[in-house]
GROMACS .gro file of C-alpha atoms in nm:
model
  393
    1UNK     CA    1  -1.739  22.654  30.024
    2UNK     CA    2  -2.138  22.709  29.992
    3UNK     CA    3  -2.126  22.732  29.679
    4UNK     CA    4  -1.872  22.466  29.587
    5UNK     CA    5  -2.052  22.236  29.776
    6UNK     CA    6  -2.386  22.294  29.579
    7UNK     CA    7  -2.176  22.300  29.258
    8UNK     CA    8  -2.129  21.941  29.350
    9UNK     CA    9  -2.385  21.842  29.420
   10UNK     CA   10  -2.581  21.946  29.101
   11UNK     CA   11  -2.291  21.811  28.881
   12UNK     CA   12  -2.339  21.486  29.054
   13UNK     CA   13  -2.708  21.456  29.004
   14UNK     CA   14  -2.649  21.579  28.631
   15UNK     CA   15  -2.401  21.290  28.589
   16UNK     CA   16  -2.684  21.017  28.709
   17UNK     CA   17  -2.938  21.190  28.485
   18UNK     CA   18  -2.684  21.097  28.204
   19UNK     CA   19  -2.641  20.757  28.327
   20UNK     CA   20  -2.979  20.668  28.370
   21UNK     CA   21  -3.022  20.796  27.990
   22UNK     CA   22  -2.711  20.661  27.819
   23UNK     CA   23  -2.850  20.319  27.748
   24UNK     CA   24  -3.231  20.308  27.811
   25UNK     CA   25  -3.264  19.924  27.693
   26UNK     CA   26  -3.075  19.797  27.918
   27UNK     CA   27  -3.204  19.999  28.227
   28UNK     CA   28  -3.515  19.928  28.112
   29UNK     CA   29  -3.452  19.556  28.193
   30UNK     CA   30  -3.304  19.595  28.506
   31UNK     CA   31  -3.631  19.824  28.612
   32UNK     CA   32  -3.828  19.580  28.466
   33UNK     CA   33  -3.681  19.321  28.672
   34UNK     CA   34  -3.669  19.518  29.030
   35UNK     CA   35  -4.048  19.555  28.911
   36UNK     CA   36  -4.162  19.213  28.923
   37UNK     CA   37  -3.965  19.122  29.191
   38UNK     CA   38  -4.121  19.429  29.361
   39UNK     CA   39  -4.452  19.317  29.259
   40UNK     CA   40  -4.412  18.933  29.350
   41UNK     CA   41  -4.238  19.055  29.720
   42UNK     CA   42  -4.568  19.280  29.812
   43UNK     CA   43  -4.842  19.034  29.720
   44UNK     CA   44  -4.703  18.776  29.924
   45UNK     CA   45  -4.617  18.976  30.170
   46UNK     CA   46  -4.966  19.078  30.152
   47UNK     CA   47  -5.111  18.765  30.179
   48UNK     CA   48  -4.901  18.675  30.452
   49UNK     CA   49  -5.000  18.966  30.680
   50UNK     CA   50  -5.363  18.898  30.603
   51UNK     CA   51  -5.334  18.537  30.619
   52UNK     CA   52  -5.292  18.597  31.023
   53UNK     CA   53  -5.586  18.802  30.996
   54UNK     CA   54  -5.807  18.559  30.806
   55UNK     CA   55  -5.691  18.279  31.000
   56UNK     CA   56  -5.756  18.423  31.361
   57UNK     CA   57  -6.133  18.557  31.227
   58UNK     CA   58  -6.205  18.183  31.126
   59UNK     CA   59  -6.059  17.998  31.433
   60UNK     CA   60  -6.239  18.234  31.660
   61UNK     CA   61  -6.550  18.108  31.453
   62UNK     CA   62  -6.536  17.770  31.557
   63UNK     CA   63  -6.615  17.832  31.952
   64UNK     CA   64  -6.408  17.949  32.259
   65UNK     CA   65  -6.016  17.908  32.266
   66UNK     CA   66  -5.976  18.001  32.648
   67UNK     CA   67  -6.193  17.852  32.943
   68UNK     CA   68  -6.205  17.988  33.276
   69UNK     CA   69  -6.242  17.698  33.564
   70UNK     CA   70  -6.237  17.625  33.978
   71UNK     CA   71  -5.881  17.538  34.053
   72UNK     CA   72  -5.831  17.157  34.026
   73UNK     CA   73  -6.120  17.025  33.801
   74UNK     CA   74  -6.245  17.005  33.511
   75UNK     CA   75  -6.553  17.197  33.326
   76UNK     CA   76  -6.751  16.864  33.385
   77UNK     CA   77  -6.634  16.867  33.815
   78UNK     CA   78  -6.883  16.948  34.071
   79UNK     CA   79  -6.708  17.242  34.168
   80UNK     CA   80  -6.808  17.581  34.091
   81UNK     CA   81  -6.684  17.946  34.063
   82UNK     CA   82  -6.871  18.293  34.179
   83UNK     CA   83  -7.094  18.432  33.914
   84UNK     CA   84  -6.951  18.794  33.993
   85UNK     CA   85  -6.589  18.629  33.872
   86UNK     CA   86  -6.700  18.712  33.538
   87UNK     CA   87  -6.666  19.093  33.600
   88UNK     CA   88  -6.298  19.045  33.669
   89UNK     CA   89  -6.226  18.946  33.354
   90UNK     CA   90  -6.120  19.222  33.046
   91UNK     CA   91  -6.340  19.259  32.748
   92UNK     CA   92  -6.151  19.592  32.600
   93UNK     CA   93  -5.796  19.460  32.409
   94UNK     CA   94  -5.612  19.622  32.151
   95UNK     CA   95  -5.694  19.327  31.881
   96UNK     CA   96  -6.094  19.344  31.969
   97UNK     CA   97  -6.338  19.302  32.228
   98UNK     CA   98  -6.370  18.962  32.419
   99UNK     CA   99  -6.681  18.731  32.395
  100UNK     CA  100  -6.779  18.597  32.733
  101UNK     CA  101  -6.984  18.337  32.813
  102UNK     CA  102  -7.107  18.164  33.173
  103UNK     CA  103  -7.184  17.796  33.220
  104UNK     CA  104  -7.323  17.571  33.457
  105UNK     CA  105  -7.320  17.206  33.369
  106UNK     CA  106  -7.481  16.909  33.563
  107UNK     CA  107  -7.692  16.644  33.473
  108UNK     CA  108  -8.064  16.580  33.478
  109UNK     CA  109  -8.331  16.388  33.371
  110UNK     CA  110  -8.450  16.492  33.018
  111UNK     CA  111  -8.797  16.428  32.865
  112UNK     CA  112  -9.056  16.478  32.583
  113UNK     CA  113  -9.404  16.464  32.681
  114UNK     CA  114  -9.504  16.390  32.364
  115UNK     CA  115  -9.272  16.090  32.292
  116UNK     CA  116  -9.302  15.951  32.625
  117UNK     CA  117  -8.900  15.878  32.660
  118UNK     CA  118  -8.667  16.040  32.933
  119UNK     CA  119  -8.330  15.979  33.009
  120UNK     CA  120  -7.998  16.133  33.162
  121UNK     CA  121  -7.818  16.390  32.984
  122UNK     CA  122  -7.561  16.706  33.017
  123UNK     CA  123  -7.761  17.005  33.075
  124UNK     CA  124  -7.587  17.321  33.021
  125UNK     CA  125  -7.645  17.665  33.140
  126UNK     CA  126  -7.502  17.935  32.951
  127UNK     CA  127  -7.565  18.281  32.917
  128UNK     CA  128  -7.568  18.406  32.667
  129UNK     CA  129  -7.782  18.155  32.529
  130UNK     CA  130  -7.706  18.174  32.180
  131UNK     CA  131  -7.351  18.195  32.197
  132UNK     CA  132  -7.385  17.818  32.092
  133UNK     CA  133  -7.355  17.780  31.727
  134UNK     CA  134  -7.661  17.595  31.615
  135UNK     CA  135  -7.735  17.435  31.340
  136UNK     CA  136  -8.154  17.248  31.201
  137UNK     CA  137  -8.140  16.894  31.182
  138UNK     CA  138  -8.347  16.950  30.862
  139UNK     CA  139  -8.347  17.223  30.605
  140UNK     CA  140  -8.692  17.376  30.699
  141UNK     CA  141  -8.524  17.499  31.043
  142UNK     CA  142  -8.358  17.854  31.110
  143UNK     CA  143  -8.024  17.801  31.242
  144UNK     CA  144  -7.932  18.023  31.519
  145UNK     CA  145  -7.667  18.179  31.463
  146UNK     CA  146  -7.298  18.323  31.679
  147UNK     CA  147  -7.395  18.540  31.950
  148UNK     CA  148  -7.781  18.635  31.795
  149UNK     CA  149  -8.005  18.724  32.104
  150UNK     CA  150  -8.214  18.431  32.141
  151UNK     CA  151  -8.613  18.484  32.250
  152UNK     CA  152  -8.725  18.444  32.594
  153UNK     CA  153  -8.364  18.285  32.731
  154UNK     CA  154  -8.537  18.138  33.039
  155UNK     CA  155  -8.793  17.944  32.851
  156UNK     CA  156  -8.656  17.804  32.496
  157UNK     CA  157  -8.346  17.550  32.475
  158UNK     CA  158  -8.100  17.397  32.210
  159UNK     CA  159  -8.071  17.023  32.222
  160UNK     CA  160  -7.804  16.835  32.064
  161UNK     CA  161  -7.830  16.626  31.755
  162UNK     CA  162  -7.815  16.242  31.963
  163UNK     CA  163  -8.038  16.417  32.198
  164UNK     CA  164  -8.323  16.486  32.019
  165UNK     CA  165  -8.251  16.162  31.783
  166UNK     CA  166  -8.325  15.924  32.078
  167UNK     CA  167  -8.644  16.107  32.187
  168UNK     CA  168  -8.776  16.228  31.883
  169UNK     CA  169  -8.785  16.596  31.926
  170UNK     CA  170  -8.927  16.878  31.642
  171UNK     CA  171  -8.864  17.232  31.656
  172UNK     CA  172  -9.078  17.404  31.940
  173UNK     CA  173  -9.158  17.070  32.083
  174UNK     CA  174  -9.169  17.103  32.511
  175UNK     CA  175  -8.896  16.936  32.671
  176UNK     CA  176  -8.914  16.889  33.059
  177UNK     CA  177  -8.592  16.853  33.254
  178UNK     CA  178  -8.549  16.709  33.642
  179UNK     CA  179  -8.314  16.718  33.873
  180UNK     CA  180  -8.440  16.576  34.227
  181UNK     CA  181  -8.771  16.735  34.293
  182UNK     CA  182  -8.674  17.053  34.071
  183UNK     CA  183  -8.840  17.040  33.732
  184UNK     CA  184  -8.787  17.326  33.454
  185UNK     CA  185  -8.949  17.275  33.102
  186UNK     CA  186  -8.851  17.447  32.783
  187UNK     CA  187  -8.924  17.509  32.399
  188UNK     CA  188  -8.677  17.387  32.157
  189UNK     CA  189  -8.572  17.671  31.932
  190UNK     CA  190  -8.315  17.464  31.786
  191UNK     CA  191  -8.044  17.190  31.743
  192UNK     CA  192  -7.663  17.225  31.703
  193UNK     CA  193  -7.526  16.938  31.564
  194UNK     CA  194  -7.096  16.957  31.595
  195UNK     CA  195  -6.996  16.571  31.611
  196UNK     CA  196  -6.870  16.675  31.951
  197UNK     CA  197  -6.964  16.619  32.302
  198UNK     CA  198  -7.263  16.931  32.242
  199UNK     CA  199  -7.469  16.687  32.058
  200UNK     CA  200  -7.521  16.503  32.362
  201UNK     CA  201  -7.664  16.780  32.575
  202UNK     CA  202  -7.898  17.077  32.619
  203UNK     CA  203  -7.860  17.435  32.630
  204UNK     CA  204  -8.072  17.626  32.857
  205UNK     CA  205  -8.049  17.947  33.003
  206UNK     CA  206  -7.854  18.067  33.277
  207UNK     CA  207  -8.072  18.120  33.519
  208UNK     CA  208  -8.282  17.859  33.453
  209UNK     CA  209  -7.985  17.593  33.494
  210UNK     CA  210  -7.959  17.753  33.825
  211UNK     CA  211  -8.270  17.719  33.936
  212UNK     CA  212  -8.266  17.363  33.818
  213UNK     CA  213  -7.962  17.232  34.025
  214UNK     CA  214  -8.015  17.482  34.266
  215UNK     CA  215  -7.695  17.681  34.279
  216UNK     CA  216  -7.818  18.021  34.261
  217UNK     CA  217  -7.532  18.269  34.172
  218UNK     CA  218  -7.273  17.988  34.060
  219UNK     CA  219  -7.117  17.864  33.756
  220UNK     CA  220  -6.910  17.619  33.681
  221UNK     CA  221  -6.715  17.749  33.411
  222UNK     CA  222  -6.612  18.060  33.189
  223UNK     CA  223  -6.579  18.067  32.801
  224UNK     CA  224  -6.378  18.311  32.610
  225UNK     CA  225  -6.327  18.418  32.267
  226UNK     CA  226  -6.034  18.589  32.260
  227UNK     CA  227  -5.949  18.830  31.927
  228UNK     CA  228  -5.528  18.839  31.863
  229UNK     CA  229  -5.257  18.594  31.746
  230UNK     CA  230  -5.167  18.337  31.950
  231UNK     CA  231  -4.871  18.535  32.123
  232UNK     CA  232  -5.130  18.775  32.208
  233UNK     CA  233  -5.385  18.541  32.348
  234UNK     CA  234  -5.088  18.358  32.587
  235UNK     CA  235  -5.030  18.729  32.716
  236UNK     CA  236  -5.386  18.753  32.762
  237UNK     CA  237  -5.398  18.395  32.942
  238UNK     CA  238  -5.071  18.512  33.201
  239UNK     CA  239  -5.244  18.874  33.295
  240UNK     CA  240  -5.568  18.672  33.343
  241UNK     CA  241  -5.397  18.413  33.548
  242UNK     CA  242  -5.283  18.698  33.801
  243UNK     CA  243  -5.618  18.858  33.842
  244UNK     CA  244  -5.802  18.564  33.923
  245UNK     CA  245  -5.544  18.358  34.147
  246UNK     CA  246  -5.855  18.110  34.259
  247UNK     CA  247  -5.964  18.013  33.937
  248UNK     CA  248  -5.767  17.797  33.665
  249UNK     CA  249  -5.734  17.976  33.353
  250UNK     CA  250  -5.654  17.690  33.046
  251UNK     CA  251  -5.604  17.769  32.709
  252UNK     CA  252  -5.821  17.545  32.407
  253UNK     CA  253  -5.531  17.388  32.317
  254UNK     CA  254  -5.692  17.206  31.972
  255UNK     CA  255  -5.701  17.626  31.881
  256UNK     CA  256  -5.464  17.776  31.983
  257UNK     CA  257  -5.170  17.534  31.894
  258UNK     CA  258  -5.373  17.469  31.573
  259UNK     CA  259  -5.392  17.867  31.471
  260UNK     CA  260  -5.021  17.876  31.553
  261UNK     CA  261  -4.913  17.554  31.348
  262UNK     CA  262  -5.080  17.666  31.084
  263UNK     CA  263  -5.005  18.022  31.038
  264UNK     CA  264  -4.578  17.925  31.082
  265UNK     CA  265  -4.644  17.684  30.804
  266UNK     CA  266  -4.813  17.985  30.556
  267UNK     CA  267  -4.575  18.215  30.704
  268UNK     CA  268  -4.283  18.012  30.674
  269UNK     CA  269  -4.390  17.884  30.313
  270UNK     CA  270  -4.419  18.283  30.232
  271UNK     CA  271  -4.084  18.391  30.377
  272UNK     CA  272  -3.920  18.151  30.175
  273UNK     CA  273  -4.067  18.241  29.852
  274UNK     CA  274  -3.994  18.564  29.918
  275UNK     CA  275  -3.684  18.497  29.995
  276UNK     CA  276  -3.634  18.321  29.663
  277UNK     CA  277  -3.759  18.567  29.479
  278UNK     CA  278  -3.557  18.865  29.590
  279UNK     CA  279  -3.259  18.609  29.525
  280UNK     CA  280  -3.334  18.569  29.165
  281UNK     CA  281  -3.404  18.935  29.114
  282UNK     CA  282  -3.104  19.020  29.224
  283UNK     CA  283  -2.901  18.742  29.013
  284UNK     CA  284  -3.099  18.914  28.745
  285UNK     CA  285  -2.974  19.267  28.840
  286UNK     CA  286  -2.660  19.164  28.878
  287UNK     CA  287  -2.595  18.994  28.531
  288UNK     CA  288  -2.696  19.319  28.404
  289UNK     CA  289  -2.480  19.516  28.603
  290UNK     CA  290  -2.197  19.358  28.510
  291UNK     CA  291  -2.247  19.416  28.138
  292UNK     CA  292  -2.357  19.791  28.244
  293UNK     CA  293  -1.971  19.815  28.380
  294UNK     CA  294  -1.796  19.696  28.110
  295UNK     CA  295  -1.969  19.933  27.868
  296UNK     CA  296  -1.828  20.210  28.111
  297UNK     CA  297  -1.486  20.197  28.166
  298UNK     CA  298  -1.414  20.481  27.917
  299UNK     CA  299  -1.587  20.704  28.173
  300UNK     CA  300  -1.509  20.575  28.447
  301UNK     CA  301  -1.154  20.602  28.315
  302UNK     CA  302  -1.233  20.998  28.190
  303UNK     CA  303  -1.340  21.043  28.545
  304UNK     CA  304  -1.031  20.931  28.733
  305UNK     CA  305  -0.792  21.082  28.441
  306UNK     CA  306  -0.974  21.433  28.543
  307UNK     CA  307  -0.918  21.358  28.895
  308UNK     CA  308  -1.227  21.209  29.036
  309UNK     CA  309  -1.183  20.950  29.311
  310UNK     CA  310  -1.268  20.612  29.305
  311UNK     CA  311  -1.512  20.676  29.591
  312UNK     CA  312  -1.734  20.960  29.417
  313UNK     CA  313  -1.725  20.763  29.066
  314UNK     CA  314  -1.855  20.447  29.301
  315UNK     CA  315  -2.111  20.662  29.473
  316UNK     CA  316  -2.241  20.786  29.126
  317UNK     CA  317  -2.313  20.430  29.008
  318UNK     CA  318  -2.479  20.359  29.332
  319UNK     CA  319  -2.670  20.639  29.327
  320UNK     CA  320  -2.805  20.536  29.019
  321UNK     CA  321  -2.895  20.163  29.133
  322UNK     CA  322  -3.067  20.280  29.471
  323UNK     CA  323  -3.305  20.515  29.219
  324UNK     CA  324  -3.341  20.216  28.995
  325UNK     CA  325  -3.453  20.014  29.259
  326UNK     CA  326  -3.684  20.318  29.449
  327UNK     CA  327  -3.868  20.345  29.119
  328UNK     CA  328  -3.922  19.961  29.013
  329UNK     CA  329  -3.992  19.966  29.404
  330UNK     CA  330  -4.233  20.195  29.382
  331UNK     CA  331  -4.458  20.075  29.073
  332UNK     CA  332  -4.381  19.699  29.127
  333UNK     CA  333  -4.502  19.735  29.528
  334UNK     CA  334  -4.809  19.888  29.394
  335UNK     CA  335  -4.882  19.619  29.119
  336UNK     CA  336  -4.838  19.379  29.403
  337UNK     CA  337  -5.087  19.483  29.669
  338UNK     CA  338  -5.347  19.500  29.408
  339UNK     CA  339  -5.233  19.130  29.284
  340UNK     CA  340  -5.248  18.983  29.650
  341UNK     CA  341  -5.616  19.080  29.601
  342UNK     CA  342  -5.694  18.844  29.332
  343UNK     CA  343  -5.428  18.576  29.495
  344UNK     CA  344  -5.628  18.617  29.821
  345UNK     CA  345  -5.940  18.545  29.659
  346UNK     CA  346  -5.803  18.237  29.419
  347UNK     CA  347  -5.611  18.093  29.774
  348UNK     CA  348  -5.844  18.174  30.057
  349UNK     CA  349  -6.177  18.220  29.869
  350UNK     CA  350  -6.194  18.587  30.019
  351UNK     CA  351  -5.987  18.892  29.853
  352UNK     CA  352  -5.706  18.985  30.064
  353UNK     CA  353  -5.737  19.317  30.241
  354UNK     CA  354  -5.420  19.551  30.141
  355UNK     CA  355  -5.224  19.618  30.393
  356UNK     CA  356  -5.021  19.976  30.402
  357UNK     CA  357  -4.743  19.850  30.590
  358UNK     CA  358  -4.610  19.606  30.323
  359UNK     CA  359  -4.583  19.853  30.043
  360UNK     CA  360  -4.292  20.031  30.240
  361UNK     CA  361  -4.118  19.726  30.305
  362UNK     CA  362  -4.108  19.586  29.948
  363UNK     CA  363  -3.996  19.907  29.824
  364UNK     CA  364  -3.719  19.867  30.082
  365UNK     CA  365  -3.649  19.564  29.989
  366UNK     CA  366  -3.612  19.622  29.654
  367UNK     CA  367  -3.363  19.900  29.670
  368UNK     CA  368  -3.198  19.690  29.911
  369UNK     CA  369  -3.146  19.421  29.632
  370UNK     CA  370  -3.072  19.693  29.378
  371UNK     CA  371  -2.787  19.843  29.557
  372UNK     CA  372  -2.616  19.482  29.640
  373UNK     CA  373  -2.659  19.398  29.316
  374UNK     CA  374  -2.461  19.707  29.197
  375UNK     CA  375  -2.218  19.478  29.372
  376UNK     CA  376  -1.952  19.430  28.955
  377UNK     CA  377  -1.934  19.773  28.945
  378UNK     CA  378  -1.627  19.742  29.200
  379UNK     CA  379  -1.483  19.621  28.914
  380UNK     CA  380  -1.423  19.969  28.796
  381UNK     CA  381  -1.181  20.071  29.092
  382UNK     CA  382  -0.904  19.876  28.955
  383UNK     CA  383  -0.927  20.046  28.607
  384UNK     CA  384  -0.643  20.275  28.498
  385UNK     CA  385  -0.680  20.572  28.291
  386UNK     CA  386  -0.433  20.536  28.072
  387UNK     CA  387  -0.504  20.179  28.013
  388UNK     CA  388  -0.856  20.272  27.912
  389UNK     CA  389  -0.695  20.553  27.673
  390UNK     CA  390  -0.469  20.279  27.521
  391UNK     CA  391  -0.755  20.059  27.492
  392UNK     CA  392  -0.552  19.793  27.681
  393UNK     CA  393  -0.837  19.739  27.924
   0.00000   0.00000   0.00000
């Protein structure tokens, strides 16, 4: 039975080796076809995998997308938290590390000796200092960049675009800030200039916004940059919730709902083409197919008259779609990948990093397609033998 068994076995392959041969123009088409859908499957795939990638690197660029606040106010409230609460919070995720930052907001009296003026603005703590982006109000100025250590923390300061417009600051000019009978003064190292609420205020140091409203050991709120999709950063938000029960932990709505509107539209635009795509291919495969079976109903007929069933002949001929589709799989995938590199670079500006996970999918895909399109061949099981012999069918 061993050996009838492998006798089988080898006869079958030998019979798809023959197929595959028998007319090489036309497999050659339907190869070619599983190819480029292959090939057009993987690089948007591809792109679509790394357009979740690209997009959470450049929200996470624009600032925080979770804050961290007392229960019932807002960042701007009177209320403040424990310094030590930032030690409950985890850094270490699967999708990257967390970038925490502390602030204490409050308002004070803000001045140039050199101008003269003064007058009330938002002066916020943070620490770190430069987690701020900054950017020169001229050209000549060094912007300070995301999450560069900034010199001396206690004694320099970034003031805001409006801010230093209405008194008429310069780089390293001394600003002096009041708040009662507490004075601080600072160098400005630099402006950041948003169109936001930041270009009304100052950024100081920590501990020297402590000193100034005299709330040593207290901040008033907790920024976050959180790495992950937005699924992963509303996991992140629930765990977070539970470890600090005091504190009100609120999502950056503007960022988070933005990321995810944005990457359902790409992704959703991506599937679709995709979709359409393998569609076509498989229209394609299947007009072939059918002229495949009518060129071989005198062996399908020679099989059946020699007493093969109707359920090995069928399992030849797909047999030989699934390797048609494993090998335009194979090769188109490949072709794909590398093309999402170029598309990447033409859609996003920045070549798309391949992805290993998408070549096995496409290729699955494809012989997927292949072997549903192999759907006219169950034509065959309603052809007689000795029809075929007559050459009545």
């Amino acid at each position: 039975m061993a050996d009838r068994g492998a006798t089988n076995r080898a006869m079958f392959w030998r019979i798809v080796r023959r197929l595959l041969g028998a007319n090489r123009g036309r497999l050659f088409v339907i190869l070619l076809a599983l190819g480029a859908g292959a090939a057009v499957t993987a690089a948007l795939l591809n792109l679509q995998v790394d357009a979740q990638r690209r997009l959470t690197t450049e929200f996470r660029a624009f600032g925080a997308n979770v804050l961290i606040m007392p229960k019932g106010t807002s960042a701007a409230g009177s209320d403040t938290l424990p310094e030590s609460t930032v030690h409950l919070v985890p850094v270490n995720l699967p999708s990257g590390r967390v970038a925490v930052s502390t602030k204490l907001y409050m308002v004070a009296s803000v001045s140039g000796p050199q101008s003269g003026k003064s007058f009330s603005a938002v002066v916020a703590g943070s620490n770190p200092l430069a987690i701020l982006r900054a950017s020169p109000l001229s050209s000549s100025n060094t912007a300070a960049r995301l999450n560069e250590p900034a010199p001396l923390p206690g004694q320099v300061c970034i003031a805001g675009a409006r801010v230093a417009k209405q008194i008429g600051l310069q780089q390293d000019t001394e600003l002096v800030l009041a708040s009662g009978d507490r004075r601080e003064s600072c160098r400005v190292a630099s402006f950041h200039q948003t169109g936001g609420p930041e270009d009304d205020r100052v950024a100081i140091g920590l501990r020297t916004a402590q000193r100034l409203a005299g709330l040593p050991g207290r901040i008033s709120a907790i920024e976050l940059i959180i790495p992950g999709t937005p699924g992963e950063i509303q996991s992140f938000i629930a765990n977070l919730q539970h470890l600090l029960p005091d504190a009100d932990v609120r999502p950056i709505r503007q960022f988070t709902e933005g990321e995810a509107k944005i990457y359902n539209r790409i992704s959703g635009l991506l599937t679709a083409t995709v979709a359409i795509v393998l569609l076509l291919t498989g229209l394609c495969v299947m007009a072939a197919m059918t002229n495949v079976a009518m060129e071989r109903k005198m062996d399908v007929g020679l099989m059946k008259a020699i007493g093969g069933s109707m359920r090995r002949v069928l399992r030849l001929f797909l047999a030989e779609a699934a390797l048609l589709g494993l090998a335009g799989g194979v090769i188109g995938a490949a072709a794909g990948i590398f093309l999402s590199i170029g598309l990447g670079k033409a859609v996003f500006g920045v070549a798309a990093r391949p992805r290993l996970i998408v070549y096995p999918v496409a290729v699955a895909l494809t012989v997927i397609v292949a072997i549903l399109s192999a759907f006219p061949l169950r034509r065959l099981a309603r052809i007689r033998p000795a029809s075929v012999f007559r050459g009545e069918a």
